[in-house]
Each structure stands twice: as C-alpha cells, then as structure tokens.
C-alpha cells in the first residue's frame, strides 16, 4: 500500500499500482473525468502512470490537475499537438514531421 497526501493535507491509502486517476476516482467520478494530469514533487506527470513509479516519497504529495488549472495547459497543448500531427499525416500521407513543441500561446509542428 502507498500513502498519498493531497494539497489540503488529507492522507489516503491506495494499492501499490494506484494512479492519479484512481485517486481522483476515489474522490469523485466527476473529478476523475476532469483530471488530465497530476503534480508530484513539483513535476507535472501522466495521470495514468502508477504513483509508486513516479515517487519514492512517503506519503506521495499529489495534486490533481483539471482543465481549470493553468499547469494543465501545457499537457493539453502537447496532446493537441500530437493529435494535429496525426491528422496531418492522415490527410497528407508520407509527410515528414520534425518536432512539435508547445509555446506560450499554443503549439505547432514543423
């Protein structure tokens, strides 16, 4: 079992394989549906990765991010960049893509 500490100081116990989405689901179905990423020890992380793989802390400090959190914007832009790249590759077979970073006001692909 792992212990997770939420921003309000609440401590929760979860199975070793628990993800941030699992924690969100334990709090509420709507929160689980809105969670796009998490922050552990100051780093934005994938909400679907097991928490135990992301931190050795005990308890693991966890902040859930939804689309209302400014920190989630980079995650959403990154995902949108990949989605756009796949669409371009589908519309223009054989196209070569170099890289697709997020920037202050959005994202792009070269």
PDB file of N, CA and C in Angstrom:
ATOM      1  N   UNK A   1       0.835  -1.183   0.000  1.00  0.00           N
ATOM      2  CA  UNK A   1       0.000   0.000   0.000  1.00  0.00           C
ATOM      3  C   UNK A   1       0.884   1.252   0.000  1.00  0.00           C
ATOM      4  N   UNK A   2       0.397   2.304  -0.665  1.00  0.00           N
ATOM      5  CA  UNK A   2       1.079   3.595  -0.661  1.00  0.00           C
ATOM      6  C   UNK A   2       0.183   4.619   0.025  1.00  0.00           C
ATOM      7  N   UNK A   3       0.822   5.641   0.566  1.00  0.00           N
ATOM      8  CA  UNK A   3       0.077   6.759   1.139  1.00  0.00           C
ATOM      9  C   UNK A   3       0.230   7.952   0.227  1.00  0.00           C
ATOM     10  N   UNK A   4      -0.872   8.669   0.036  1.00  0.00           N
ATOM     11  CA  UNK A   4      -0.901   9.861  -0.809  1.00  0.00           C
ATOM     12  C   UNK A   4      -1.346  11.025   0.063  1.00  0.00           C
ATOM     13  N   UNK A   5      -0.662  12.166  -0.101  1.00  0.00           N
ATOM     14  CA  UNK A   5      -1.067  13.379   0.606  1.00  0.00           C
ATOM     15  C   UNK A   5      -1.600  14.387  -0.400  1.00  0.00           C
ATOM     16  N   UNK A   6      -2.852  14.779  -0.233  1.00  0.00           N
ATOM     17  CA  UNK A   6      -3.492  15.763  -1.104  1.00  0.00           C
ATOM     18  C   UNK A   6      -3.137  17.172  -0.636  1.00  0.00           C
ATOM     19  N   UNK A   7      -3.330  18.180  -1.485  1.00  0.00           N
ATOM     20  CA  UNK A   7      -2.943  19.552  -1.129  1.00  0.00           C
ATOM     21  C   UNK A   7      -3.550  20.078   0.174  1.00  0.00           C
ATOM     22  N   UNK A   8      -4.728  19.586   0.554  1.00  0.00           N
ATOM     23  CA  UNK A   8      -5.352  20.053   1.803  1.00  0.00           C
ATOM     24  C   UNK A   8      -4.833  19.316   3.030  1.00  0.00           C
ATOM     25  N   UNK A   9      -3.840  18.428   2.832  1.00  0.00           N
ATOM     26  CA  UNK A   9      -3.254  17.688   3.939  1.00  0.00           C
ATOM     27  C   UNK A   9      -3.892  16.334   4.200  1.00  0.00           C
ATOM     28  N   UNK A  10      -4.981  16.024   3.482  1.00  0.00           N
ATOM     29  CA  UNK A  10      -5.642  14.730   3.637  1.00  0.00           C
ATOM     30  C   UNK A  10      -4.698  13.607   3.226  1.00  0.00           C
ATOM     31  N   UNK A  11      -4.621  12.563   4.049  1.00  0.00           N
ATOM     32  CA  UNK A  11      -3.829  11.375   3.726  1.00  0.00           C
ATOM     33  C   UNK A  11      -4.763  10.256   3.319  1.00  0.00           C
ATOM     34  N   UNK A  12      -4.387   9.550   2.248  1.00  0.00           N
ATOM     35  CA  UNK A  12      -5.172   8.414   1.766  1.00  0.00           C
ATOM     36  C   UNK A  12      -4.246   7.237   1.512  1.00  0.00           C
ATOM     37  N   UNK A  13      -4.766   6.039   1.708  1.00  0.00           N
ATOM     38  CA  UNK A  13      -4.022   4.823   1.362  1.00  0.00           C
ATOM     39  C   UNK A  13      -4.604   4.225   0.093  1.00  0.00           C
ATOM     40  N   UNK A  14      -3.712   3.751  -0.767  1.00  0.00           N
ATOM     41  CA  UNK A  14      -4.112   3.157  -2.044  1.00  0.00           C
ATOM     42  C   UNK A  14      -3.221   1.959  -2.333  1.00  0.00           C
ATOM     43  N   UNK A  15      -3.688   1.045  -3.190  1.00  0.00           N
ATOM     44  CA  UNK A  15      -2.844  -0.089  -3.600  1.00  0.00           C
ATOM     45  C   UNK A  15      -1.574   0.408  -4.300  1.00  0.00           C
ATOM     46  N   UNK A  16      -0.531  -0.402  -4.263  1.00  0.00           N
ATOM     47  CA  UNK A  16       0.751  -0.023  -4.867  1.00  0.00           C
ATOM     48  C   UNK A  16       0.625   0.399  -6.325  1.00  0.00           C
ATOM     49  N   UNK A  17      -0.314  -0.189  -7.062  1.00  0.00           N
ATOM     50  CA  UNK A  17      -0.441   0.107  -8.501  1.00  0.00           C
ATOM     51  C   UNK A  17      -1.345   1.311  -8.788  1.00  0.00           C
ATOM     52  N   UNK A  18      -1.795   2.022  -7.764  1.00  0.00           N
ATOM     53  CA  UNK A  18      -2.728   3.145  -7.944  1.00  0.00           C
ATOM     54  C   UNK A  18      -2.113   4.262  -8.780  1.00  0.00           C
ATOM     55  N   UNK A  19      -2.960   4.885  -9.577  1.00  0.00           N
ATOM     56  CA  UNK A  19      -2.584   6.039 -10.404  1.00  0.00           C
ATOM     57  C   UNK A  19      -3.274   7.286  -9.860  1.00  0.00           C
ATOM     58  N   UNK A  20      -2.907   8.437 -10.387  1.00  0.00           N
ATOM     59  CA  UNK A  20      -3.589   9.672 -10.003  1.00  0.00           C
ATOM     60  C   UNK A  20      -5.067   9.596 -10.379  1.00  0.00           C
ATOM     61  N   UNK A  21      -5.373   8.947 -11.497  1.00  0.00           N
ATOM     62  CA  UNK A  21      -6.776   8.787 -11.886  1.00  0.00           C
ATOM     63  C   UNK A  21      -7.537   7.921 -10.891  1.00  0.00           C
ATOM     64  N   UNK A  22      -6.873   6.916 -10.336  1.00  0.00           N
ATOM     65  CA  UNK A  22      -7.500   6.089  -9.307  1.00  0.00           C
ATOM     66  C   UNK A  22      -7.820   6.931  -8.067  1.00  0.00           C
ATOM     67  N   UNK A  23      -6.875   7.780  -7.681  1.00  0.00           N
ATOM     68  CA  UNK A  23      -7.098   8.658  -6.526  1.00  0.00           C
ATOM     69  C   UNK A  23      -8.266   9.592  -6.811  1.00  0.00           C
ATOM     70  N   UNK A  24      -8.272  10.187  -8.008  1.00  0.00           N
ATOM     71  CA  UNK A  24      -9.366  11.084  -8.393  1.00  0.00           C
ATOM     72  C   UNK A  24     -10.704  10.355  -8.362  1.00  0.00           C
ATOM     73  N   UNK A  25     -10.724   9.122  -8.866  1.00  0.00           N
ATOM     74  CA  UNK A  25     -11.950   8.333  -8.875  1.00  0.00           C
ATOM     75  C   UNK A  25     -12.456   8.033  -7.480  1.00  0.00           C
ATOM     76  N   UNK A  26     -11.529   7.875  -6.529  1.00  0.00           N
ATOM     77  CA  UNK A  26     -11.916   7.642  -5.149  1.00  0.00           C
ATOM     78  C   UNK A  26     -12.542   8.872  -4.506  1.00  0.00           C
ATOM     79  N   UNK A  27     -12.187  10.032  -5.031  1.00  0.00           N
ATOM     80  CA  UNK A  27     -12.755  11.283  -4.516  1.00  0.00           C
ATOM     81  C   UNK A  27     -14.113  11.538  -5.155  1.00  0.00           C
ATOM     82  N   UNK A  28     -14.189  11.300  -6.466  1.00  0.00           N
ATOM     83  CA  UNK A  28     -15.457  11.515  -7.146  1.00  0.00           C
ATOM     84  C   UNK A  28     -15.353  11.229  -8.629  1.00  0.00           C
ATOM     85  N   UNK A  29     -16.449  10.755  -9.199  1.00  0.00           N
ATOM     86  CA  UNK A  29     -16.490  10.397 -10.615  1.00  0.00           C
ATOM     87  C   UNK A  29     -16.237  11.608 -11.520  1.00  0.00           C
ATOM     88  N   UNK A  30     -16.805  12.751 -11.145  1.00  0.00           N
ATOM     89  CA  UNK A  30     -16.613  13.963 -11.962  1.00  0.00           C
ATOM     90  C   UNK A  30     -15.165  14.418 -11.957  1.00  0.00           C
ATOM     91  N   UNK A  31     -14.517  14.331 -10.785  1.00  0.00           N
ATOM     92  CA  UNK A  31     -13.109  14.706 -10.717  1.00  0.00           C
ATOM     93  C   UNK A  31     -12.269  13.772 -11.570  1.00  0.00           C
ATOM     94  N   UNK A  32     -12.556  12.493 -11.523  1.00  0.00           N
ATOM     95  CA  UNK A  32     -11.816  11.524 -12.346  1.00  0.00           C
ATOM     96  C   UNK A  32     -11.975  11.848 -13.830  1.00  0.00           C
ATOM     97  N   UNK A  33     -13.178  12.218 -14.236  1.00  0.00           N
ATOM     98  CA  UNK A  33     -13.420  12.561 -15.634  1.00  0.00           C
ATOM     99  C   UNK A  33     -12.736  13.845 -16.062  1.00  0.00           C
ATOM    100  N   UNK A  34     -12.496  14.740 -15.113  1.00  0.00           N
ATOM    101  CA  UNK A  34     -11.888  16.038 -15.421  1.00  0.00           C
ATOM    102  C   UNK A  34     -10.372  16.040 -15.280  1.00  0.00           C
ATOM    103  N   UNK A  35      -9.800  15.033 -14.633  1.00  0.00           N
ATOM    104  CA  UNK A  35      -8.353  15.005 -14.385  1.00  0.00           C
ATOM    105  C   UNK A  35      -7.586  14.743 -15.682  1.00  0.00           C
ATOM    106  N   UNK A  36      -6.634  15.651 -15.990  1.00  0.00           N
ATOM    107  CA  UNK A  36      -5.833  15.496 -17.207  1.00  0.00           C
ATOM    108  C   UNK A  36      -4.376  15.149 -16.903  1.00  0.00           C
ATOM    109  N   UNK A  37      -3.930  15.452 -15.693  1.00  0.00           N
ATOM    110  CA  UNK A  37      -2.549  15.174 -15.285  1.00  0.00           C
ATOM    111  C   UNK A  37      -2.475  15.338 -13.769  1.00  0.00           C
ATOM    112  N   UNK A  38      -1.265  15.246 -13.246  1.00  0.00           N
ATOM    113  CA  UNK A  38      -1.060  15.430 -11.808  1.00  0.00           C
ATOM    114  C   UNK A  38       0.292  16.096 -11.593  1.00  0.00           C
ATOM    115  N   UNK A  39       0.484  16.607 -10.393  1.00  0.00           N
ATOM    116  CA  UNK A  39       1.783  17.159  -9.998  1.00  0.00           C
ATOM    117  C   UNK A  39       2.263  16.360  -8.793  1.00  0.00           C
ATOM    118  N   UNK A  40       3.487  15.843  -8.916  1.00  0.00           N
ATOM    119  CA  UNK A  40       4.137  15.126  -7.821  1.00  0.00           C
ATOM    120  C   UNK A  40       5.501  15.754  -7.622  1.00  0.00           C
ATOM    121  N   UNK A  41       5.741  16.242  -6.420  1.00  0.00           N
ATOM    122  CA  UNK A  41       7.031  16.849  -6.071  1.00  0.00           C
ATOM    123  C   UNK A  41       7.412  17.943  -7.070  1.00  0.00           C
ATOM    124  N   UNK A  42       6.427  18.737  -7.491  1.00  0.00           N
ATOM    125  CA  UNK A  42       6.683  19.870  -8.371  1.00  0.00           C
ATOM    126  C   UNK A  42       6.774  19.552  -9.852  1.00  0.00           C
ATOM    127  N   UNK A  43       6.590  18.293 -10.230  1.00  0.00           N
ATOM    128  CA  UNK A  43       6.699  17.876 -11.625  1.00  0.00           C
ATOM    129  C   UNK A  43       5.334  17.434 -12.150  1.00  0.00           C
ATOM    130  N   UNK A  44       4.948  17.939 -13.323  1.00  0.00           N
ATOM    131  CA  UNK A  44       3.700  17.508 -13.955  1.00  0.00           C
ATOM    132  C   UNK A  44       3.925  16.107 -14.517  1.00  0.00           C
ATOM    133  N   UNK A  45       3.002  15.194 -14.176  1.00  0.00           N
ATOM    134  CA  UNK A  45       3.161  13.784 -14.567  1.00  0.00           C
ATOM    135  C   UNK A  45       1.874  13.254 -15.194  1.00  0.00           C
ATOM    136  N   UNK A  46       2.000  12.165 -15.922  1.00  0.00           N
ATOM    137  CA  UNK A  46       0.883  11.455 -16.536  1.00  0.00           C
ATOM    138  C   UNK A  46      -0.021  10.894 -15.450  1.00  0.00           C
ATOM    139  N   UNK A  47      -1.309  11.156 -15.543  1.00  0.00           N
ATOM    140  CA  UNK A  47      -2.271  10.707 -14.529  1.00  0.00           C
ATOM    141  C   UNK A  47      -2.523   9.209 -14.587  1.00  0.00           C
ATOM    142  N   UNK A  48      -2.012   8.536 -15.622  1.00  0.00           N
ATOM    143  CA  UNK A  48      -2.271   7.097 -15.775  1.00  0.00           C
ATOM    144  C   UNK A  48      -1.073   6.232 -15.370  1.00  0.00           C
ATOM    145  N   UNK A  49       0.012   6.850 -14.962  1.00  0.00           N
ATOM    146  CA  UNK A  49       1.186   6.079 -14.512  1.00  0.00           C
ATOM    147  C   UNK A  49       1.048   5.742 -13.037  1.00  0.00           C
ATOM    148  N   UNK A  50       1.447   4.554 -12.627  1.00  0.00           N
ATOM    149  CA  UNK A  50       1.405   4.219 -11.205  1.00  0.00           C
ATOM    150  C   UNK A  50       2.224   5.209 -10.377  1.00  0.00           C
ATOM    151  N   UNK A  51       1.634   5.701  -9.302  1.00  0.00           N
ATOM    152  CA  UNK A  51       2.282   6.708  -8.468  1.00  0.00           C
ATOM    153  C   UNK A  51       3.598   6.199  -7.888  1.00  0.00           C
ATOM    154  N   UNK A  52       3.640   4.934  -7.557  1.00  0.00           N
ATOM    155  CA  UNK A  52       4.847   4.350  -6.953  1.00  0.00           C
ATOM    156  C   UNK A  52       6.043   4.417  -7.909  1.00  0.00           C
ATOM    157  N   UNK A  53       5.771   4.444  -9.233  1.00  0.00           N
ATOM    158  CA  UNK A  53       6.851   4.574 -10.224  1.00  0.00           C
ATOM    159  C   UNK A  53       7.346   6.016 -10.319  1.00  0.00           C
ATOM    160  N   UNK A  54       6.539   6.958  -9.850  1.00  0.00           N
ATOM    161  CA  UNK A  54       6.849   8.370 -10.015  1.00  0.00           C
ATOM    162  C   UNK A  54       7.490   9.014  -8.797  1.00  0.00           C
ATOM    163  N   UNK A  55       7.375   8.377  -7.645  1.00  0.00           N
ATOM    164  CA  UNK A  55       7.916   8.969  -6.416  1.00  0.00           C
ATOM    165  C   UNK A  55       8.211   7.888  -5.377  1.00  0.00           C
ATOM    166  N   UNK A  56       9.271   8.096  -4.643  1.00  0.00           N
ATOM    167  CA  UNK A  56       9.613   7.214  -3.528  1.00  0.00           C
ATOM    168  C   UNK A  56       9.202   7.837  -2.194  1.00  0.00           C
ATOM    169  N   UNK A  57       8.616   9.037  -2.245  1.00  0.00           N
ATOM    170  CA  UNK A  57       8.218   9.737  -1.022  1.00  0.00           C
ATOM    171  C   UNK A  57       7.136   8.959  -0.283  1.00  0.00           C
ATOM    172  N   UNK A  58       7.076   9.163   1.021  1.00  0.00           N
ATOM    173  CA  UNK A  58       6.033   8.540   1.835  1.00  0.00           C
ATOM    174  C   UNK A  58       5.602   9.542   2.898  1.00  0.00           C
ATOM    175  N   UNK A  59       4.457  10.148   2.737  1.00  0.00           N
ATOM    176  CA  UNK A  59       3.462   9.939   1.691  1.00  0.00           C
ATOM    177  C   UNK A  59       3.854  10.652   0.392  1.00  0.00           C
ATOM    178  N   UNK A  60       3.223  10.238  -0.712  1.00  0.00           N
ATOM    179  CA  UNK A  60       3.460  10.864  -2.009  1.00  0.00           C
ATOM    180  C   UNK A  60       2.604  12.125  -2.095  1.00  0.00           C
ATOM    181  N   UNK A  61       3.244  13.297  -2.264  1.00  0.00           N
ATOM    182  CA  UNK A  61       2.474  14.538  -2.389  1.00  0.00           C
ATOM    183  C   UNK A  61       1.826  14.603  -3.777  1.00  0.00           C
ATOM    184  N   UNK A  62       0.508  14.706  -3.825  1.00  0.00           N
ATOM    185  CA  UNK A  62      -0.205  14.623  -5.098  1.00  0.00           C
ATOM    186  C   UNK A  62      -1.178  15.778  -5.258  1.00  0.00           C
ATOM    187  N   UNK A  63      -1.073  16.460  -6.390  1.00  0.00           N
ATOM    188  CA  UNK A  63      -2.049  17.483  -6.772  1.00  0.00           C
ATOM    189  C   UNK A  63      -2.647  17.037  -8.101  1.00  0.00           C
ATOM    190  N   UNK A  64      -3.956  16.912  -8.155  1.00  0.00           N
ATOM    191  CA  UNK A  64      -4.644  16.526  -9.385  1.00  0.00           C
ATOM    192  C   UNK A  64      -4.880  17.779 -10.221  1.00  0.00           C
ATOM    193  N   UNK A  65      -4.661  17.682 -11.529  1.00  0.00           N
ATOM    194  CA  UNK A  65      -4.858  18.813 -12.426  1.00  0.00           C
ATOM    195  C   UNK A  65      -6.046  18.567 -13.348  1.00  0.00           C
ATOM    196  N   UNK A  66      -6.908  19.568 -13.462  1.00  0.00           N
ATOM    197  CA  UNK A  66      -8.020  19.522 -14.411  1.00  0.00           C
ATOM    198  C   UNK A  66      -7.802  20.632 -15.427  1.00  0.00           C
ATOM    199  N   UNK A  67      -8.706  20.721 -16.405  1.00  0.00           N
ATOM    200  CA  UNK A  67      -8.537  21.762 -17.426  1.00  0.00           C
ATOM    201  C   UNK A  67      -8.694  23.169 -16.856  1.00  0.00           C
ATOM    202  N   UNK A  68      -9.075  23.293 -15.607  1.00  0.00           N
ATOM    203  CA  UNK A  68      -9.180  24.611 -14.955  1.00  0.00           C
ATOM    204  C   UNK A  68      -7.863  25.065 -14.345  1.00  0.00           C
ATOM    205  N   UNK A  69      -6.888  24.174 -14.273  1.00  0.00           N
ATOM    206  CA  UNK A  69      -5.595  24.509 -13.685  1.00  0.00           C
ATOM    207  C   UNK A  69      -4.627  25.004 -14.755  1.00  0.00           C
ATOM    208  N   UNK A  70      -4.016  26.178 -14.535  1.00  0.00           N
ATOM    209  CA  UNK A  70      -3.060  26.695 -15.528  1.00  0.00           C
ATOM    210  C   UNK A  70      -1.933  25.712 -15.838  1.00  0.00           C
ATOM    211  N   UNK A  71      -1.525  24.915 -14.842  1.00  0.00           N
ATOM    212  CA  UNK A  71      -0.441  23.952 -15.058  1.00  0.00           C
ATOM    213  C   UNK A  71      -0.825  22.862 -16.054  1.00  0.00           C
ATOM    214  N   UNK A  72      -2.112  22.642 -16.249  1.00  0.00           N
ATOM    215  CA  UNK A  72      -2.577  21.601 -17.169  1.00  0.00           C
ATOM    216  C   UNK A  72      -2.544  22.059 -18.620  1.00  0.00           C
ATOM    217  N   UNK A  73      -2.438  23.358 -18.840  1.00  0.00           N
ATOM    218  CA  UNK A  73      -2.474  23.895 -20.199  1.00  0.00           C
ATOM    219  C   UNK A  73      -1.370  23.305 -21.075  1.00  0.00           C
ATOM    220  N   UNK A  74      -0.174  23.172 -20.545  1.00  0.00           N
ATOM    221  CA  UNK A  74       0.926  22.590 -21.320  1.00  0.00           C
ATOM    222  C   UNK A  74       0.649  21.154 -21.715  1.00  0.00           C
ATOM    223  N   UNK A  75       0.038  20.394 -20.812  1.00  0.00           N
ATOM    224  CA  UNK A  75      -0.316  18.999 -21.103  1.00  0.00           C
ATOM    225  C   UNK A  75      -1.337  18.951 -22.229  1.00  0.00           C
ATOM    226  N   UNK A  76      -2.355  19.801 -22.145  1.00  0.00           N
ATOM    227  CA  UNK A  76      -3.396  19.811 -23.174  1.00  0.00           C
ATOM    228  C   UNK A  76      -2.835  20.271 -24.520  1.00  0.00           C
ATOM    229  N   UNK A  77      -1.961  21.266 -24.504  1.00  0.00           N
ATOM    230  CA  UNK A  77      -1.341  21.723 -25.763  1.00  0.00           C
ATOM    231  C   UNK A  77      -0.472  20.632 -26.366  1.00  0.00           C
ATOM    232  N   UNK A  78       0.269  19.937 -25.523  1.00  0.00           N
ATOM    233  CA  UNK A  78       1.121  18.850 -26.004  1.00  0.00           C
ATOM    234  C   UNK A  78       0.274  17.755 -26.655  1.00  0.00           C
ATOM    235  N   UNK A  79      -0.810  17.379 -25.999  1.00  0.00           N
ATOM    236  CA  UNK A  79      -1.705  16.361 -26.561  1.00  0.00           C
ATOM    237  C   UNK A  79      -2.330  16.824 -27.865  1.00  0.00           C
ATOM    238  N   UNK A  80      -2.734  18.083 -27.916  1.00  0.00           N
ATOM    239  CA  UNK A  80      -3.323  18.631 -29.147  1.00  0.00           C
ATOM    240  C   UNK A  80      -2.309  18.651 -30.288  1.00  0.00           C
ATOM    241  N   UNK A  81      -1.055  18.937 -29.962  1.00  0.00           N
ATOM    242  CA  UNK A  81      -0.013  18.934 -30.990  1.00  0.00           C
ATOM    243  C   UNK A  81       0.121  17.543 -31.603  1.00  0.00           C
ATOM    244  N   UNK A  82       0.094  16.513 -30.769  1.00  0.00           N
ATOM    245  CA  UNK A  82       0.176  15.141 -31.283  1.00  0.00           C
ATOM    246  C   UNK A  82      -1.056  14.795 -32.130  1.00  0.00           C
ATOM    247  N   UNK A  83      -2.213  15.211 -31.682  1.00  0.00           N
ATOM    248  CA  UNK A  83      -3.445  14.965 -32.424  1.00  0.00           C
ATOM    249  C   UNK A  83      -3.396  15.647 -33.792  1.00  0.00           C
ATOM    250  N   UNK A  84      -2.936  16.897 -33.811  1.00  0.00           N
ATOM    251  CA  UNK A  84      -2.808  17.621 -35.070  1.00  0.00           C
ATOM    252  C   UNK A  84      -1.811  16.917 -36.004  1.00  0.00           C
ATOM    253  N   UNK A  85      -0.705  16.454 -35.451  1.00  0.00           N
ATOM    254  CA  UNK A  85       0.302  15.769 -36.270  1.00  0.00           C
ATOM    255  C   UNK A  85      -0.278  14.508 -36.907  1.00  0.00           C
ATOM    256  N   UNK A  86      -1.038  13.741 -36.126  1.00  0.00           N
ATOM    257  CA  UNK A  86      -1.659  12.531 -36.674  1.00  0.00           C
ATOM    258  C   UNK A  86      -2.651  12.878 -37.781  1.00  0.00           C
ATOM    259  N   UNK A  87      -3.402  13.955 -37.598  1.00  0.00           N
ATOM    260  CA  UNK A  87      -4.369  14.382 -38.613  1.00  0.00           C
ATOM    261  C   UNK A  87      -3.648  14.787 -39.899  1.00  0.00           C
ATOM    262  N   UNK A  88      -2.566  15.558 -39.763  1.00  0.00           N
ATOM    263  CA  UNK A  88      -1.797  15.983 -40.944  1.00  0.00           C
ATOM    264  C   UNK A  88      -1.222  14.761 -41.661  1.00  0.00           C
ATOM    265  N   UNK A  89      -0.710  13.792 -40.902  1.00  0.00           N
ATOM    266  CA  UNK A  89      -0.155  12.586 -41.507  1.00  0.00           C
ATOM    267  C   UNK A  89      -1.231  11.769 -42.225  1.00  0.00           C
ATOM    268  N   UNK A  90      -2.440  11.810 -41.722  1.00  0.00           N
ATOM    269  CA  UNK A  90      -3.534  11.077 -42.349  1.00  0.00           C
ATOM    270  C   UNK A  90      -4.001  11.771 -43.632  1.00  0.00           C
ATOM    271  N   UNK A  91      -4.050  13.097 -43.597  1.00  0.00           N
ATOM    272  CA  UNK A  91      -4.500  13.868 -44.763  1.00  0.00           C
ATOM    273  C   UNK A  91      -3.426  13.889 -45.851  1.00  0.00           C
ATOM    274  N   UNK A  92      -2.153  13.965 -45.430  1.00  0.00           N
ATOM    275  CA  UNK A  92      -1.039  14.048 -46.369  1.00  0.00           C
ATOM    276  C   UNK A  92      -0.082  12.873 -46.130  1.00  0.00           C
ATOM    277  N   UNK A  93      -0.424  11.679 -46.640  1.00  0.00           N
ATOM    278  CA  UNK A  93       0.438  10.507 -46.431  1.00  0.00           C
ATOM    279  C   UNK A  93       1.868  10.778 -46.909  1.00  0.00           C
ATOM    280  N   UNK A  94       2.820  10.326 -46.123  1.00  0.00           N
ATOM    281  CA  UNK A  94       4.222  10.490 -46.486  1.00  0.00           C
ATOM    282  C   UNK A  94       4.845  11.783 -45.997  1.00  0.00           C
ATOM    283  N   UNK A  95       4.048  12.650 -45.383  1.00  0.00           N
ATOM    284  CA  UNK A  95       4.589  13.899 -44.878  1.00  0.00           C
ATOM    285  C   UNK A  95       5.591  13.603 -43.766  1.00  0.00           C
ATOM    286  N   UNK A  96       6.639  14.399 -43.685  1.00  0.00           N
ATOM    287  CA  UNK A  96       7.636  14.242 -42.630  1.00  0.00           C
ATOM    288  C   UNK A  96       7.470  15.328 -41.587  1.00  0.00           C
ATOM    289  N   UNK A  97       7.441  14.943 -40.334  1.00  0.00           N
ATOM    290  CA  UNK A  97       7.323  15.897 -39.232  1.00  0.00           C
ATOM    291  C   UNK A  97       8.612  15.881 -38.435  1.00  0.00           C
ATOM    292  N   UNK A  98       9.077  17.065 -38.044  1.00  0.00           N
ATOM    293  CA  UNK A  98      10.327  17.157 -37.294  1.00  0.00           C
ATOM    294  C   UNK A  98      10.072  17.172 -35.790  1.00  0.00           C
ATOM    295  N   UNK A  99       9.382  18.186 -35.315  1.00  0.00           N
ATOM    296  CA  UNK A  99       9.097  18.288 -33.893  1.00  0.00           C
ATOM    297  C   UNK A  99       7.882  19.180 -33.684  1.00  0.00           C
ATOM    298  N   UNK A 100       7.264  19.067 -32.520  1.00  0.00           N
ATOM    299  CA  UNK A 100       6.046  19.819 -32.247  1.00  0.00           C
ATOM    300  C   UNK A 100       5.989  20.310 -30.816  1.00  0.00           C
ATOM    301  N   UNK A 101       6.664  21.403 -30.534  1.00  0.00           N
ATOM    302  CA  UNK A 101       6.696  21.896 -29.155  1.00  0.00           C
ATOM    303  C   UNK A 101       5.462  22.727 -28.785  1.00  0.00           C
ATOM    304  N   UNK A 102       5.248  22.850 -27.489  1.00  0.00           N
ATOM    305  CA  UNK A 102       4.261  23.812 -27.016  1.00  0.00           C
ATOM    306  C   UNK A 102       4.997  25.139 -26.837  1.00  0.00           C
ATOM    307  N   UNK A 103       4.271  26.221 -27.041  1.00  0.00           N
ATOM    308  CA  UNK A 103       4.827  27.559 -26.871  1.00  0.00           C
ATOM    309  C   UNK A 103       3.875  28.373 -25.999  1.00  0.00           C
ATOM    310  N   UNK A 104       4.260  29.605 -25.685  1.00  0.00           N
ATOM    311  CA  UNK A 104       3.474  30.420 -24.757  1.00  0.00           C
ATOM    312  C   UNK A 104       2.018  30.590 -25.172  1.00  0.00           C
ATOM    313  N   UNK A 105       1.761  30.669 -26.457  1.00  0.00           N
ATOM    314  CA  UNK A 105       0.384  30.918 -26.896  1.00  0.00           C
ATOM    315  C   UNK A 105      -0.200  29.766 -27.715  1.00  0.00           C
ATOM    316  N   UNK A 106       0.316  28.546 -27.532  1.00  0.00           N
ATOM    317  CA  UNK A 106      -0.251  27.401 -28.247  1.00  0.00           C
ATOM    318  C   UNK A 106       0.763  26.309 -28.500  1.00  0.00           C
ATOM    319  N   UNK A 107       0.798  25.855 -29.757  1.00  0.00           N
ATOM    320  CA  UNK A 107       1.697  24.774 -30.149  1.00  0.00           C
ATOM    321  C   UNK A 107       1.828  24.815 -31.666  1.00  0.00           C
ATOM    322  N   UNK A 108       2.812  24.094 -32.209  1.00  0.00           N
ATOM    323  CA  UNK A 108       2.952  23.952 -33.654  1.00  0.00           C
ATOM    324  C   UNK A 108       3.765  22.709 -33.957  1.00  0.00           C
ATOM    325  N   UNK A 109       3.762  22.325 -35.207  1.00  0.00           N
ATOM    326  CA  UNK A 109       4.591  21.212 -35.678  1.00  0.00           C
ATOM    327  C   UNK A 109       5.349  21.684 -36.904  1.00  0.00           C
ATOM    328  N   UNK A 110       6.597  21.289 -37.018  1.00  0.00           N
ATOM    329  CA  UNK A 110       7.419  21.553 -38.205  1.00  0.00           C
ATOM    330  C   UNK A 110       7.603  20.260 -38.957  1.00  0.00           C
TER     331      UNK A 110
END
